[in-house]
Every structure is written in structure tokens, then in C-alpha cells.
Short mmCIF file of C-alpha atoms in Angstrom, two decimals:
data_model
loop_
_atom_site.label_atom_id
_atom_site.label_comp_id
_atom_site.label_asym_id
_atom_site.label_seq_id
_atom_site.Cartn_x
_atom_site.Cartn_y
_atom_site.Cartn_z
CA MET A 1 0.00 0.00 0.00
CA LYS A 2 1.33 3.41 -0.84
CA ALA A 3 1.70 5.64 2.18
CA LEU A 4 2.34 9.36 2.05
CA ILE A 5 3.08 12.46 4.08
CA ARG A 6 0.20 14.68 5.14
CA ALA A 7 -0.87 17.49 2.84
CA GLY A 8 -1.49 20.82 4.56
CA ALA A 9 -4.97 22.25 5.03
CA GLY A 10 -6.22 25.35 3.26
CA ILE A 11 -5.47 26.39 -0.31
CA LEU A 12 -3.23 23.82 -1.99
CA ALA A 13 -1.24 24.20 -5.19
CA LEU A 14 1.56 21.87 -6.27
CA SER A 15 3.64 22.14 -9.42
CA ALA A 16 6.05 19.71 -10.98
CA LEU A 17 9.45 19.66 -9.30
CA THR A 18 12.85 19.05 -10.78
CA GLY A 19 16.13 17.79 -9.45
CA LEU A 20 14.99 14.40 -8.17
CA ALA A 21 17.39 12.65 -5.82
CA ALA A 22 19.76 10.17 -7.37
CA CYS A 23 19.56 6.55 -6.36
CA SER A 24 22.45 4.32 -5.44
CA THR A 25 24.39 2.67 -8.24
CA PRO A 26 23.17 -0.89 -8.82
CA PRO A 27 25.72 -3.60 -8.20
CA SER A 28 27.15 -5.38 -11.20
CA GLY A 29 26.50 -8.97 -12.12
CA ALA A 30 23.45 -11.19 -12.10
CA ALA A 31 24.39 -12.55 -8.68
CA ALA A 32 23.76 -9.10 -7.22
CA GLY A 33 20.06 -9.43 -8.00
CA LYS A 34 19.19 -7.70 -11.27
CA ASN A 35 16.23 -10.07 -11.11
CA LEU A 36 14.66 -9.28 -7.75
CA ARG A 37 12.74 -12.31 -6.45
CA VAL A 38 10.06 -11.40 -3.94
CA TYR A 39 7.42 -13.15 -1.84
CA GLN A 40 3.84 -12.99 -3.13
CA GLU A 41 0.61 -14.67 -2.08
CA ASP A 42 -1.53 -15.86 -4.98
CA PRO A 43 -3.14 -12.63 -6.27
CA SER A 44 -6.85 -12.41 -6.94
CA SER A 45 -5.98 -9.72 -9.49
CA ILE A 46 -2.91 -7.77 -10.56
CA MET A 47 -4.92 -4.72 -11.59
CA PRO A 48 -4.30 -1.91 -9.07
CA GLN A 49 -7.93 -0.79 -9.25
CA VAL A 50 -9.10 -4.25 -8.23
CA ASP A 51 -6.52 -5.16 -5.57
CA THR A 52 -5.87 -1.85 -3.85
CA SER A 53 -2.89 -3.11 -1.85
CA SER A 54 -1.26 -4.97 -4.73
CA GLN A 55 2.51 -4.58 -4.82
CA ILE A 56 2.32 -5.72 -8.43
CA GLY A 57 -0.16 -2.96 -9.18
CA MET A 58 2.11 -0.39 -7.56
CA ALA A 59 4.97 -1.39 -9.83
CA LEU A 60 2.76 -1.20 -12.92
CA CYS A 61 1.16 2.16 -12.17
CA ALA A 62 2.42 5.74 -11.97
CA ASN A 63 0.05 7.97 -10.00
CA LEU A 64 -0.80 11.63 -10.41
CA MET A 65 0.94 12.36 -7.11
CA GLU A 66 3.59 10.34 -5.29
CA GLN A 67 6.15 10.49 -2.54
CA ASN A 68 9.70 10.71 -3.80
CA SER A 69 11.80 8.08 -2.02
CA GLY A 70 14.90 10.24 -2.47
CA THR A 71 13.57 13.54 -1.14
CA GLY A 72 10.77 12.18 1.04
CA GLU A 73 8.48 14.86 -0.40
CA LEU A 74 4.99 14.51 -1.86
CA GLU A 75 5.39 15.56 -5.49
CA PRO A 76 3.45 15.55 -8.75
CA LEU A 77 4.37 12.55 -10.89
CA VAL A 78 2.06 12.21 -13.89
CA ALA A 79 0.45 15.48 -12.84
CA GLU A 80 2.02 18.76 -13.86
CA SER A 81 0.02 20.45 -11.11
CA VAL A 82 -2.92 19.89 -8.78
CA THR A 83 -4.63 23.09 -7.61
CA THR A 84 -7.67 24.20 -5.62
CA GLU A 85 -9.13 27.39 -4.17
CA ASP A 86 -11.49 25.82 -1.65
CA ASN A 87 -10.53 22.12 -1.24
CA ARG A 88 -13.76 21.17 -3.00
CA HIS A 89 -13.13 22.16 -6.62
CA TRP A 90 -9.84 20.83 -7.97
CA THR A 91 -7.99 21.10 -11.28
CA VAL A 92 -5.36 18.60 -12.43
CA LYS A 93 -2.98 19.38 -15.29
CA LEU A 94 -1.11 16.44 -16.87
CA LYS A 95 2.45 16.05 -18.15
CA ASP A 96 3.20 14.39 -21.47
CA TRP A 97 3.07 10.67 -20.61
CA THR A 98 2.33 7.40 -22.34
CA PHE A 99 1.19 3.91 -21.40
CA HIS A 100 3.53 0.98 -21.88
CA ASP A 101 1.97 0.31 -25.31
CA GLY A 102 2.86 3.81 -26.51
CA THR A 103 -0.67 5.23 -26.39
CA LYS A 104 -1.08 8.58 -24.69
CA VAL A 105 -2.16 9.04 -21.08
CA THR A 106 -4.91 11.65 -21.24
CA ALA A 107 -7.43 13.21 -18.91
CA SER A 108 -9.96 10.67 -20.18
CA SER A 109 -7.60 7.85 -19.18
CA TYR A 110 -8.19 8.92 -15.58
CA VAL A 111 -11.81 10.02 -15.74
CA ASP A 112 -12.94 6.85 -17.54
CA ALA A 113 -10.89 4.66 -15.16
CA TRP A 114 -12.28 6.38 -12.08
CA ASN A 115 -15.86 6.08 -13.26
CA THR A 116 -15.28 2.38 -14.00
CA THR A 117 -13.74 1.77 -10.58
CA ALA A 118 -16.46 3.72 -8.77
CA TYR A 119 -19.28 1.95 -10.68
CA ALA A 120 -20.69 -0.56 -8.18
CA PRO A 121 -21.33 -3.41 -10.67
CA SER A 122 -17.62 -3.43 -11.56
CA GLY A 123 -16.98 -4.93 -8.12
CA TYR A 124 -13.55 -3.33 -7.80
CA ASP A 125 -12.03 -2.98 -4.33
CA GLY A 126 -10.91 0.55 -5.18
CA ASN A 127 -14.51 1.72 -5.45
CA GLY A 128 -14.59 3.50 -2.10
CA MET A 129 -11.64 5.77 -2.88
CA PHE A 130 -14.08 7.90 -4.90
CA ASN A 131 -16.80 8.19 -2.27
CA ILE A 132 -16.03 11.90 -1.84
CA VAL A 133 -16.58 12.76 -5.52
CA GLN A 134 -19.83 14.43 -6.47
CA GLY A 135 -22.11 11.86 -8.11
CA TYR A 136 -20.49 8.82 -6.47
CA ALA A 137 -23.82 7.91 -4.85
CA ASP A 138 -25.46 7.67 -8.28
CA LEU A 139 -23.05 4.86 -9.16
CA ASN A 140 -23.55 3.15 -5.80
CA PRO A 141 -27.27 3.11 -4.86
CA ALA A 142 -27.78 2.53 -1.15
CA ASP A 143 -30.38 -0.17 -1.86
CA GLY A 144 -27.93 -2.19 -3.95
CA SER A 145 -29.92 -1.79 -7.16
CA THR A 146 -28.30 -1.40 -10.57
CA PRO A 147 -27.12 2.20 -10.96
CA LYS A 148 -28.97 4.33 -13.49
CA LYS A 149 -25.82 6.29 -14.21
CA LYS A 150 -22.30 5.17 -15.10
CA THR A 151 -20.40 8.43 -14.65
CA MET A 152 -19.88 10.76 -11.71
CA SER A 153 -21.06 14.33 -12.21
CA GLY A 154 -18.02 15.60 -10.33
CA LEU A 155 -15.53 14.41 -12.94
CA ARG A 156 -14.78 16.10 -16.24
CA ALA A 157 -12.04 15.78 -18.83
CA VAL A 158 -11.89 19.40 -19.96
CA ASP A 159 -9.31 18.61 -22.62
CA ALA A 160 -6.58 16.00 -23.16
CA LYS A 161 -4.48 17.36 -20.30
CA THR A 162 -7.00 18.84 -17.86
CA ILE A 163 -9.19 17.11 -15.28
CA GLU A 164 -11.74 18.94 -13.16
CA ILE A 165 -12.84 17.27 -9.92
CA THR A 166 -15.76 18.44 -7.78
CA LEU A 167 -16.27 16.86 -4.37
CA ASP A 168 -19.51 16.63 -2.39
CA THR A 169 -17.89 18.74 0.32
CA ALA A 170 -14.45 20.18 0.94
CA ASN A 171 -11.90 17.47 1.68
CA VAL A 172 -8.26 18.21 2.41
CA ASP A 173 -7.26 14.59 1.81
CA LEU A 174 -7.90 14.50 -1.95
CA LEU A 175 -4.30 15.29 -2.82
CA GLN A 176 -3.17 12.21 -0.96
CA ARG A 177 -5.89 10.02 -2.46
CA LEU A 178 -4.36 10.75 -5.85
CA THR A 179 -1.39 8.60 -4.81
CA THR A 180 -3.31 5.37 -4.34
CA ASN A 181 -3.81 2.27 -6.50
CA PRO A 182 -7.52 2.92 -7.22
CA THR A 183 -6.69 6.22 -8.93
CA CYS A 184 -4.46 4.62 -11.57
CA PRO A 185 -5.40 5.35 -15.22
CA LEU A 186 -6.63 2.80 -17.75
CA PRO A 187 -5.71 2.68 -21.47
CA LYS A 188 -8.17 2.19 -24.33
CA SER A 189 -7.25 -1.50 -24.50
CA TYR A 190 -8.94 -2.09 -21.17
CA PHE A 191 -12.29 -0.83 -22.44
CA GLU A 192 -11.99 -2.90 -25.61
CA ASP A 193 -11.61 -6.18 -23.67
CA PRO A 194 -11.57 -5.92 -19.83
CA GLU A 195 -11.12 -9.66 -19.29
CA ALA A 196 -8.12 -9.92 -21.59
CA TYR A 197 -6.64 -6.77 -20.07
CA ALA A 198 -6.89 -8.17 -16.54
CA LYS A 199 -4.63 -11.07 -17.57
CA LYS A 200 -2.08 -8.86 -19.37
CA PRO A 201 -2.44 -5.31 -18.00
CA VAL A 202 -0.89 -2.31 -19.72
CA SER A 203 -0.24 0.66 -17.48
CA ASN A 204 2.09 3.66 -17.16
CA GLY A 205 4.43 2.89 -14.25
CA PRO A 206 8.11 2.01 -13.84
CA TYR A 207 7.62 -1.70 -14.62
CA THR A 208 5.80 -3.42 -17.46
CA PHE A 209 3.89 -6.70 -17.41
CA GLU A 210 5.77 -9.70 -18.80
CA SER A 211 3.99 -12.87 -17.66
CA TRP A 212 1.65 -14.42 -15.10
CA GLU A 213 1.79 -18.12 -14.34
CA PRO A 214 -1.05 -18.86 -11.88
CA ASN A 215 0.17 -20.36 -8.61
CA GLN A 216 3.77 -19.90 -9.78
CA GLN A 217 4.89 -16.34 -10.43
CA VAL A 218 4.22 -12.91 -11.91
CA VAL A 219 7.11 -11.31 -13.80
CA LEU A 220 7.53 -7.59 -14.53
CA SER A 221 10.31 -5.86 -16.47
CA LYS A 222 11.68 -2.38 -15.97
CA TRP A 223 10.25 0.15 -18.43
CA LYS A 224 13.24 1.75 -20.09
CA ASP A 225 11.18 4.78 -21.18
CA PHE A 226 9.65 5.50 -17.76
CA PRO A 227 9.20 9.31 -17.69
CA GLY A 228 9.48 9.58 -13.91
CA GLY A 229 12.68 10.23 -12.02
CA LYS A 230 14.81 7.79 -10.05
CA GLY A 231 12.98 8.70 -6.85
CA PHE A 232 9.96 6.84 -8.19
CA THR A 233 11.50 3.50 -9.10
CA GLY A 234 14.13 0.98 -8.00
CA ASP A 235 17.26 -0.75 -9.28
CA ALA A 236 15.98 -4.17 -10.39
CA GLU A 237 15.75 -4.84 -14.12
CA LYS A 238 13.18 -7.54 -13.46
CA LEU A 239 10.74 -8.22 -10.62
CA THR A 240 9.74 -11.84 -10.10
CA PHE A 241 6.85 -12.18 -7.67
CA LYS A 242 7.13 -15.81 -6.57
CA ILE A 243 3.79 -17.17 -5.38
CA TYR A 244 3.64 -19.12 -2.12
CA THR A 245 0.74 -20.60 -0.19
CA GLU A 246 2.72 -20.36 3.06
CA VAL A 247 5.18 -17.74 4.23
CA GLU A 248 7.23 -20.51 5.85
CA ALA A 249 8.14 -21.86 2.42
CA ALA A 250 9.13 -18.37 1.32
CA TYR A 251 11.32 -18.00 4.40
CA THR A 252 13.07 -21.28 3.63
CA ASP A 253 13.84 -19.97 0.14
CA LEU A 254 15.11 -16.67 1.57
CA VAL A 255 17.55 -18.49 3.87
CA ALA A 256 18.67 -20.69 0.97
CA GLY A 257 19.28 -17.70 -1.28
CA ASN A 258 16.40 -18.51 -3.64
CA LEU A 259 14.38 -15.42 -2.65
CA ASP A 260 15.48 -11.82 -2.10
CA LEU A 261 12.68 -10.08 -0.22
CA ILE A 262 9.69 -10.72 2.03
CA ASN A 263 8.06 -7.32 2.38
CA LYS A 264 6.36 -7.99 5.75
CA ALA A 265 7.17 -10.46 8.49
CA ASP A 266 5.81 -11.01 11.98
CA GLY A 267 7.76 -11.20 15.24
CA PRO A 268 8.66 -14.90 15.34
CA LEU A 269 9.92 -14.88 11.76
CA VAL A 270 11.95 -11.73 12.41
CA GLU A 271 13.71 -13.34 15.35
CA ARG A 272 14.48 -16.46 13.31
CA ALA A 273 15.88 -14.36 10.46
CA LYS A 274 18.24 -12.58 12.85
CA ARG A 275 19.55 -15.96 13.99
CA ASP A 276 19.59 -17.72 10.61
CA ILE A 277 20.78 -14.92 8.34
CA GLY A 278 21.99 -12.03 10.50
CA THR A 279 20.62 -8.83 11.98
CA ARG A 280 20.72 -6.97 8.66
CA ALA A 281 18.20 -9.43 7.21
CA ALA A 282 15.42 -7.84 9.28
CA LYS A 283 14.80 -4.23 8.30
CA PRO A 284 12.39 -2.32 10.59
CA ILE A 285 9.47 -0.53 8.93
CA PRO A 286 8.16 2.65 10.61
CA GLU A 287 5.68 1.74 13.32
CA GLN A 288 2.11 2.66 14.26
CA ARG A 289 0.82 2.98 10.72
CA ASN A 290 -0.84 -0.45 10.87
CA GLN A 291 -3.30 -2.11 13.20
CA SER A 292 -4.47 -5.70 13.61
CA PHE A 293 -7.91 -6.48 14.98
CA LEU A 294 -10.84 -8.84 15.34
CA ALA A 295 -13.86 -7.64 13.34
CA PHE A 296 -17.54 -8.37 13.95
CA PRO A 297 -19.58 -8.23 10.71
CA ALA A 298 -22.75 -6.25 11.33
CA TYR A 299 -24.64 -8.41 8.83
CA LEU A 300 -24.32 -11.36 11.22
CA LYS A 301 -27.00 -11.04 13.88
CA LYS A 302 -25.13 -13.32 16.26
CA TYR A 303 -22.25 -10.83 16.64
CA ARG A 304 -24.15 -7.52 16.68
CA ASP A 305 -24.47 -7.22 20.46
CA PRO A 306 -21.92 -4.64 21.75
CA ALA A 307 -21.85 -6.56 25.05
CA LEU A 308 -20.55 -9.68 23.29
CA ARG A 309 -17.98 -7.68 21.38
CA ALA A 310 -16.76 -5.99 24.54
CA ALA A 311 -16.62 -9.34 26.38
CA ILE A 312 -14.42 -10.84 23.67
CA SER A 313 -12.17 -7.79 23.61
CA MET A 314 -11.70 -7.62 27.39
CA ALA A 315 -10.98 -11.36 27.61
CA ILE A 316 -7.86 -11.03 25.43
CA ASP A 317 -4.56 -10.35 27.18
CA ARG A 318 -2.85 -8.22 24.54
CA GLU A 319 0.29 -7.77 26.64
CA ALA A 320 0.80 -11.53 26.91
CA ILE A 321 0.18 -12.17 23.22
CA THR A 322 2.52 -9.43 21.98
CA ALA A 323 5.24 -10.53 24.40
CA SER A 324 5.03 -14.28 23.84
CA VAL A 325 3.52 -15.13 20.46
CA LEU A 326 4.74 -11.99 18.68
CA LYS A 327 8.08 -11.95 20.53
CA GLY A 328 7.80 -8.26 21.36
CA GLN A 329 7.46 -7.31 17.71
CA ALA A 330 4.15 -5.55 18.38
CA GLU A 331 2.56 -3.37 21.00
CA PRO A 332 -0.98 -3.69 22.42
CA SER A 333 -3.57 -1.49 20.76
CA ASP A 334 -5.84 0.66 22.92
CA SER A 335 -7.56 2.90 20.37
CA LEU A 336 -8.89 3.09 16.81
CA ILE A 337 -6.60 6.00 15.95
CA THR A 338 -2.99 4.90 16.26
CA PRO A 339 -0.22 6.86 18.04
CA PHE A 340 1.08 7.90 14.62
CA PHE A 341 -1.40 10.81 14.89
CA ASP A 342 -1.57 13.72 17.32
CA SER A 343 -5.27 12.89 17.81
CA TYR A 344 -4.37 9.58 19.49
CA ARG A 345 -5.52 9.24 23.11
CA GLU A 346 -4.07 6.55 25.32
CA GLY A 347 -6.77 4.15 26.47
CA ALA A 348 -9.49 5.55 24.20
CA CYS A 349 -10.72 1.97 23.83
CA THR A 350 -11.64 1.09 27.41
CA ALA A 351 -12.76 -2.40 26.34
CA CYS A 352 -9.24 -3.06 25.05
CA ALA A 353 -7.97 -3.34 28.63
CA PHE A 354 -7.58 -6.95 29.82
CA ASP A 355 -10.27 -7.53 32.46
CA PRO A 356 -11.55 -11.14 32.69
CA ALA A 357 -14.04 -10.35 35.45
CA ALA A 358 -15.66 -7.51 33.50
CA ALA A 359 -15.55 -9.67 30.38
CA LYS A 360 -17.56 -12.39 32.12
CA ARG A 361 -20.16 -9.86 33.23
CA LYS A 362 -20.49 -8.62 29.66
CA LEU A 363 -20.78 -12.22 28.46
CA GLU A 364 -23.68 -12.86 30.83
CA GLU A 365 -25.37 -9.81 29.36
CA ALA A 366 -24.76 -11.18 25.86
CA LYS A 367 -26.17 -14.59 26.84
CA ALA A 368 -29.29 -12.88 28.14
CA ASN A 369 -29.60 -11.36 24.67
CA GLY A 370 -29.36 -14.76 22.98
CA PHE A 371 -25.65 -15.56 22.53
CA ASP A 372 -25.21 -19.36 22.30
CA GLY A 373 -21.65 -19.63 23.66
CA THR A 374 -19.80 -20.42 20.41
CA VAL A 375 -17.79 -18.13 18.13
CA LYS A 376 -16.01 -18.66 14.83
CA ILE A 377 -12.84 -16.80 13.83
CA SER A 378 -11.67 -16.72 10.21
CA TYR A 379 -8.16 -15.68 9.32
CA THR A 380 -5.45 -15.99 6.69
CA THR A 381 -3.44 -18.16 6.02
CA ALA A 382 -3.70 -21.93 6.30
CA LYS A 383 -0.71 -23.19 8.29
CA GLY A 384 0.80 -19.69 8.08
CA ALA A 385 2.12 -17.21 10.59
CA ASN A 386 -1.32 -16.42 12.03
CA ASP A 387 -2.03 -19.94 13.24
CA GLN A 388 -0.16 -19.59 16.53
CA LEU A 389 -1.60 -16.15 17.11
CA MET A 390 -5.20 -17.21 16.59
CA GLN A 391 -4.68 -20.33 18.69
CA ALA A 392 -3.51 -18.06 21.52
CA VAL A 393 -6.55 -15.81 21.12
CA ALA A 394 -8.87 -18.82 21.06
CA GLY A 395 -7.19 -20.25 24.15
CA GLN A 396 -7.68 -17.01 26.07
CA LEU A 397 -11.34 -16.73 25.06
CA THR A 398 -11.96 -20.31 26.15
CA LYS A 399 -10.10 -19.85 29.42
CA ASN A 400 -11.44 -16.43 30.38
CA LEU A 401 -14.99 -16.71 29.05
CA GLY A 402 -15.63 -20.45 28.90
CA ILE A 403 -16.85 -20.23 25.30
CA LYS A 404 -16.15 -22.55 22.38
CA VAL A 405 -14.00 -21.11 19.58
CA GLU A 406 -13.89 -22.55 16.07
CA LEU A 407 -10.85 -21.46 14.06
CA ASP A 408 -11.25 -21.10 10.30
CA PRO A 409 -7.89 -20.65 8.47
CA LEU A 410 -8.33 -19.48 4.86
CA LEU A 411 -6.14 -18.47 1.96
CA ARG A 412 -5.83 -14.75 1.23
CA ALA A 413 -7.97 -14.95 -1.92
CA LYS A 414 -10.84 -16.53 0.03
CA ILE A 415 -10.63 -13.89 2.76
CA ALA A 416 -10.67 -11.18 0.07
CA GLU A 417 -13.77 -12.70 -1.53
CA GLN A 418 -15.57 -12.87 1.80
CA ARG A 419 -14.66 -9.27 2.61
CA GLU A 420 -15.80 -7.99 -0.77
CA ASN A 421 -19.07 -9.87 -0.93
CA GLY A 422 -20.10 -9.89 2.72
CA HIS A 423 -19.72 -13.65 3.06
CA PHE A 424 -18.04 -13.94 6.44
CA THR A 425 -19.78 -16.45 8.67
CA GLY A 426 -18.13 -15.35 11.90
CA ILE A 427 -15.59 -12.98 13.42
CA TYR A 428 -12.52 -12.42 11.28
CA PHE A 429 -8.94 -11.42 12.05
CA GLY A 430 -7.75 -8.57 9.88
CA GLY A 431 -5.37 -5.70 9.61
CA TRP A 432 -5.33 -2.25 8.12
CA GLY A 433 -2.60 0.23 7.36
CA LEU A 434 -2.46 3.74 6.03
CA SER A 435 -2.71 4.31 2.30
CA TYR A 436 -2.00 7.92 3.17
CA ALA A 437 -1.51 9.85 6.38
CA SER A 438 -4.99 10.79 7.59
CA GLU A 439 -7.10 9.65 10.52
CA ASP A 440 -9.80 9.02 7.95
CA GLN A 441 -7.79 6.02 6.83
CA PHE A 442 -8.75 4.34 10.10
CA LEU A 443 -12.11 6.01 10.79
CA GLY A 444 -13.48 6.23 7.24
CA GLN A 445 -14.14 2.50 7.21
CA TYR A 446 -16.94 3.09 9.74
CA VAL A 447 -18.82 5.56 7.56
CA THR A 448 -22.00 4.09 6.05
CA GLY A 449 -21.01 2.39 2.83
CA GLY A 450 -17.42 2.70 3.94
CA ASP A 451 -14.46 3.84 1.89
CA GLY A 452 -13.92 0.41 0.41
CA ASN A 453 -12.72 -1.03 3.70
CA ASN A 454 -15.99 -1.34 5.62
CA ALA A 455 -16.21 -5.12 5.40
CA ASN A 456 -18.37 -5.06 8.53
CA ALA A 457 -21.31 -3.19 6.95
CA TYR A 458 -21.27 -0.95 10.03
CA SER A 459 -23.49 2.13 9.93
CA ASN A 460 -24.13 5.02 12.31
CA PRO A 461 -25.57 8.32 10.96
CA ARG A 462 -23.89 10.34 13.70
CA VAL A 463 -20.52 8.88 12.74
CA ASP A 464 -21.21 9.76 9.09
CA ALA A 465 -21.99 13.39 9.92
CA LEU A 466 -19.03 13.93 12.24
CA GLU A 467 -16.54 12.31 9.85
CA ALA A 468 -17.74 14.57 7.03
CA ARG A 469 -17.26 17.62 9.23
CA ALA A 470 -13.77 16.50 10.20
CA LEU A 471 -12.70 16.05 6.59
CA ALA A 472 -13.99 19.49 5.62
CA ALA A 473 -12.37 21.26 8.57
CA LEU A 474 -9.43 23.47 7.59
CA ASP A 475 -8.32 24.06 11.17
CA ALA A 476 -6.09 21.23 12.42
CA ALA A 477 -7.26 21.51 16.04
CA GLU A 478 -10.90 21.29 14.99
CA ARG A 479 -10.18 18.26 12.83
CA THR A 480 -8.48 16.52 15.74
CA LYS A 481 -11.43 17.18 18.05
CA LEU A 482 -13.94 15.89 15.51
CA PHE A 483 -11.93 12.75 14.75
CA GLN A 484 -11.79 11.98 18.46
CA GLN A 485 -15.57 12.36 18.70
CA VAL A 486 -15.96 9.93 15.81
CA GLU A 487 -13.68 7.46 17.55
CA ASP A 488 -15.72 7.63 20.76
CA LEU A 489 -18.98 6.97 18.91
CA VAL A 490 -17.59 3.98 17.03
CA LEU A 491 -16.10 2.45 20.17
CA LYS A 492 -19.51 2.45 21.84
CA ASP A 493 -20.66 0.00 19.15
CA MET A 494 -17.31 -1.84 19.01
CA PRO A 495 -17.49 -3.06 15.38
CA ILE A 496 -13.88 -4.19 15.79
CA ALA A 497 -11.69 -5.12 18.73
CA PRO A 498 -8.26 -3.52 18.19
CA LEU A 499 -5.56 -6.04 19.12
CA TYR A 500 -2.07 -4.76 18.43
CA LEU A 501 0.15 -2.45 16.41
CA PRO A 502 2.69 -4.60 14.53
CA LYS A 503 6.33 -3.61 14.49
CA ASN A 504 6.70 -4.63 10.90
CA HIS A 505 9.92 -5.74 9.29
CA ALA A 506 11.02 -6.58 5.80
CA LEU A 507 13.24 -9.63 5.45
CA GLN A 508 15.91 -9.05 2.84
CA GLY A 509 18.71 -10.99 1.21
CA PRO A 510 22.35 -9.82 1.08
CA HIS A 511 21.96 -7.98 -2.24
CA THR A 512 18.66 -6.24 -1.43
CA GLU A 513 17.81 -3.00 0.35
CA ALA A 514 14.09 -2.59 1.06
CA VAL A 515 12.69 0.93 0.62
CA ALA A 516 9.71 2.27 2.59
CA PRO A 517 9.25 5.93 1.59
CA GLY A 518 6.02 6.47 3.50
CA GLY A 519 6.09 3.69 6.06
CA ASP A 520 5.33 0.57 4.04
CA VAL A 521 7.82 -1.30 1.90
CA GLU A 522 7.24 -0.72 -1.80
CA ILE A 523 8.86 -3.63 -3.59
CA TYR A 524 9.34 -1.92 -6.93
CA ARG A 525 11.55 0.73 -5.29
CA ALA A 526 14.04 -1.74 -3.80
CA ARG A 527 17.73 -0.91 -4.12
CA LEU A 528 20.42 -3.43 -4.97
CA ARG A 529 23.69 -3.83 -3.10
CA GLY A 530 27.10 -5.00 -4.21
#
């Protein structure tokens, strides 16, 4: 996921910058890793609009705005400029740019792509990124019916190089949204045959599609004519995303020298890598941008009772789990807003404090409301790193509440399908990290209809109203206050139980240097070492 620095409130105007920072000189020789081999779970799609966190999609796509890994600054990339007078009406001017097939990237390439992604029947995960654009609701009827319109009234391609965007209300986060996978453009070839395109995508980023062997690998090659600077790409001439069903198998390959990078690893694996490979193998990723949790789908009547949710949350000893199972590579979570933000308040989630006695009282209340004493927890992956974690959670719930817990390990693709289509049959273990630096990245998923991440189908009109006010507020102090009020309202309903903040690490081979410009490793930017 692409993560960025915060854009300032008020009138914003950015122009193209020059003098991008130089990258390190790649090492010579094939042994140094010109072909960067990286860990990848079997992708449901390699289109960035469909899989919003796809590392493959990130490598294929160049966004309008992006963070330069050399300077650390948020800069226009495909955009020449992005300007606004009121944070509601925006104008984007484009540079001269082409897709990998040589066709021009135009304003229509973005407008048509955004309308396609925001159109509910498309079923694309990136849909919610456009929920602030005027006319989005017309493409996403609240009753789930087929939309009568296919385009948002707030989007217009004025000419080949000019896009006008009108939002429902002022929103200071738009600039950062223009850095994300869902806002990638689409060439004409997509609209001629979407199914064929999905198998062999053509985009405009630093790497081009070469091949996709299902259950084996996805291969990308560096685009020699990439118009962006070195701060927006990496050293590898080829990226080979090797597909694994289990991270353990990937780790074995890393130790053996058959893999170069695992972009995220949990505590136990990090400690093993330090012993097996050396301390340099584990590269820390900036903390407190990600949160792991148990979620309670609102469409399942059995788990709607806030008393049951609170009982489950209070019965989990987060300190013990982070210390033992996660080997200290995480810290207990006690809020919805992470400490990355100034709006964080220690202990905002009172039901996140371990309290078995209070948990039992809440459970009795839940039983009086019809709870049958059994819960199901789905998680990814089968026989993967989460098994021990979920077994520990299940053990604590059984011990502290006396309930029966059924564990349901699933592959990532199955979890994604259940999230997208509302098919969860119980509680699920999940995680979320910032696509860009705004509290809305954590709180927006609780707005009715969500921002593409509300897999719980949670809805509270007061939350909706307060979140809208926070996003329109130009004063930072007022925004903070409103976000905190949103957090308090959501925590009363407890649609999720925050568990911990992972101290993420990348695991890297001797010739690889992972790069995390905004807090998350972006594989396509990796540097090579001699």
C-alpha cells in the first residue's frame, strides 16, 4: 500500500518539481540481483484498481501524485500540477506521458478509469476511494440496485491534459488520495476487452507486465522509457513475484538464497531471520501505521451485540500475546486511531484493557440477549504465521470466558472474496494500514457504505456526519477534536476489537535494500547492493 506524508490544510497548489534525488548505483553482475525475487501470495488480481494493496499494481502504475523516495516529499508525478481554491473544486494538469503500449495518457484515461472503478457493478475494491466525488452515490445506490448512471457528475475531462474534480464537500485529503492504486489510469485496450486486459495489464508505471503463471509467479520488467525520475523506481531490471501458499516456504527460500525479499514479516519470523541470516536481514518498517484487529460483521445477527464484542475484547490479554507469540514485535492497541497521529488518546478503547471479570459480566449480558456460547474466527493463512496467534486468542477466550472457539484458516484470496461480498460467517482477524496519512484512513471505514474497507457493513448516521465535518475542517485543532468524537462513537458500538500495532519488518537478502518511503515497503523501489 502506498503511504504518504500529510498534505497541509487550506489552499493547496503543487507544481512539478525538478532535481529528483539520485539513487544508489546498482551492483554489477546477475548474482547481485538484477532479477529481484520477492514473496507474493496468490493474487486475486494484478490490476491496481481491483486489488488496492497490490505490490504488483504499484509497480505497474504511476500515480498523479507520489512520494519521492529520495527527497521524502509529496510531489506531482504524472500530474504537472494539482490546484484548488477551496478544497472542493480541484484542477489537475497532466504532463506528457504514455502507457507501456505507446498510447497517450490523457485526462480521459483517468476520468474513464475512475468512473469504472467507482461503478458498483464493476466490483472493484478501489470503489470507495471515490466516495467523496460528487455523483459517487449515483453509481452506488444505497439499496444495492443497478445504478442508473455510469459516470460521476463531479468528474470532467476538460481537454486531453486537464481534469476537473468536484467533491460533495471540501476534503483536504484529496491530494493524498491521488497517490493510491484505485486512482491509476486505464488505457483504451482495457475498455476494448476488460477480461483480456486483466490477464495482461498495460499501465504507465516504472515496470511493465511480462507474464503471469497462476500459482507460480508474476514477472515484470523495468520500463526503459519510464518518464518519472529515479525517486519513483528501484534498481531491479526484473521483478519476479514468486507465489507461495505459506510464508514458511518463502522464508526457507530466503535463507537458501532462492528469494530476495519478504516485504512484511511477523515477530517470530523476524527473530528467526536474525539468527539464521543475520541482523541486517530484518529491516524495521516505521511503526504505528498499521493495526491488527478482530472484526464483527454487522450483517451477522449473532455478533451484533456490543456486550458480546466488549466481552471478547476484554478477555484477550494483549500484553501476553505481543510478548510471547509476537516476541515483542508488536505493542498492544488501545484505540482506533494509532499513536502515529496527534489525535491519538491513550486508552481511548476502554474495552481493550484486559479484564476477565468484567468480560464475564459482559458475556452474561450477551447470553441474556441470545448468545449461544460459540464463536467462529476466520483468518489468513492456512498453516501460516497467524495460526499460533489465533490459537492463543482462542485459548484465552476459552479460558477467560468459557466459550467454544472454532478457528477457520483461509487463503488470502478466500478472505478477500468474503470481505468484498459480505460472506463472512463469523468474526474475522484482519489488519489495516495507512494508504495515506490521515485519521480518515482508520475512521473512514466506519462511515456508512465505507471507503472500500468497511467489510463489517457498520453504519451510524452520527458517525457519518461527524466524519464529514472533520474532513472538511481546515483548522487542524478542529479536525483533531472531531476525529476523536468519531472514535468515541464507534467504540460504543465496538465493530472491531483492536488487538495490536505490529512492528513490521522486511526480510531481505544480502543484495537487497528494502525501501519504505512512507512507512510501508514498496517492492518496486528496492535498491540493490554489491
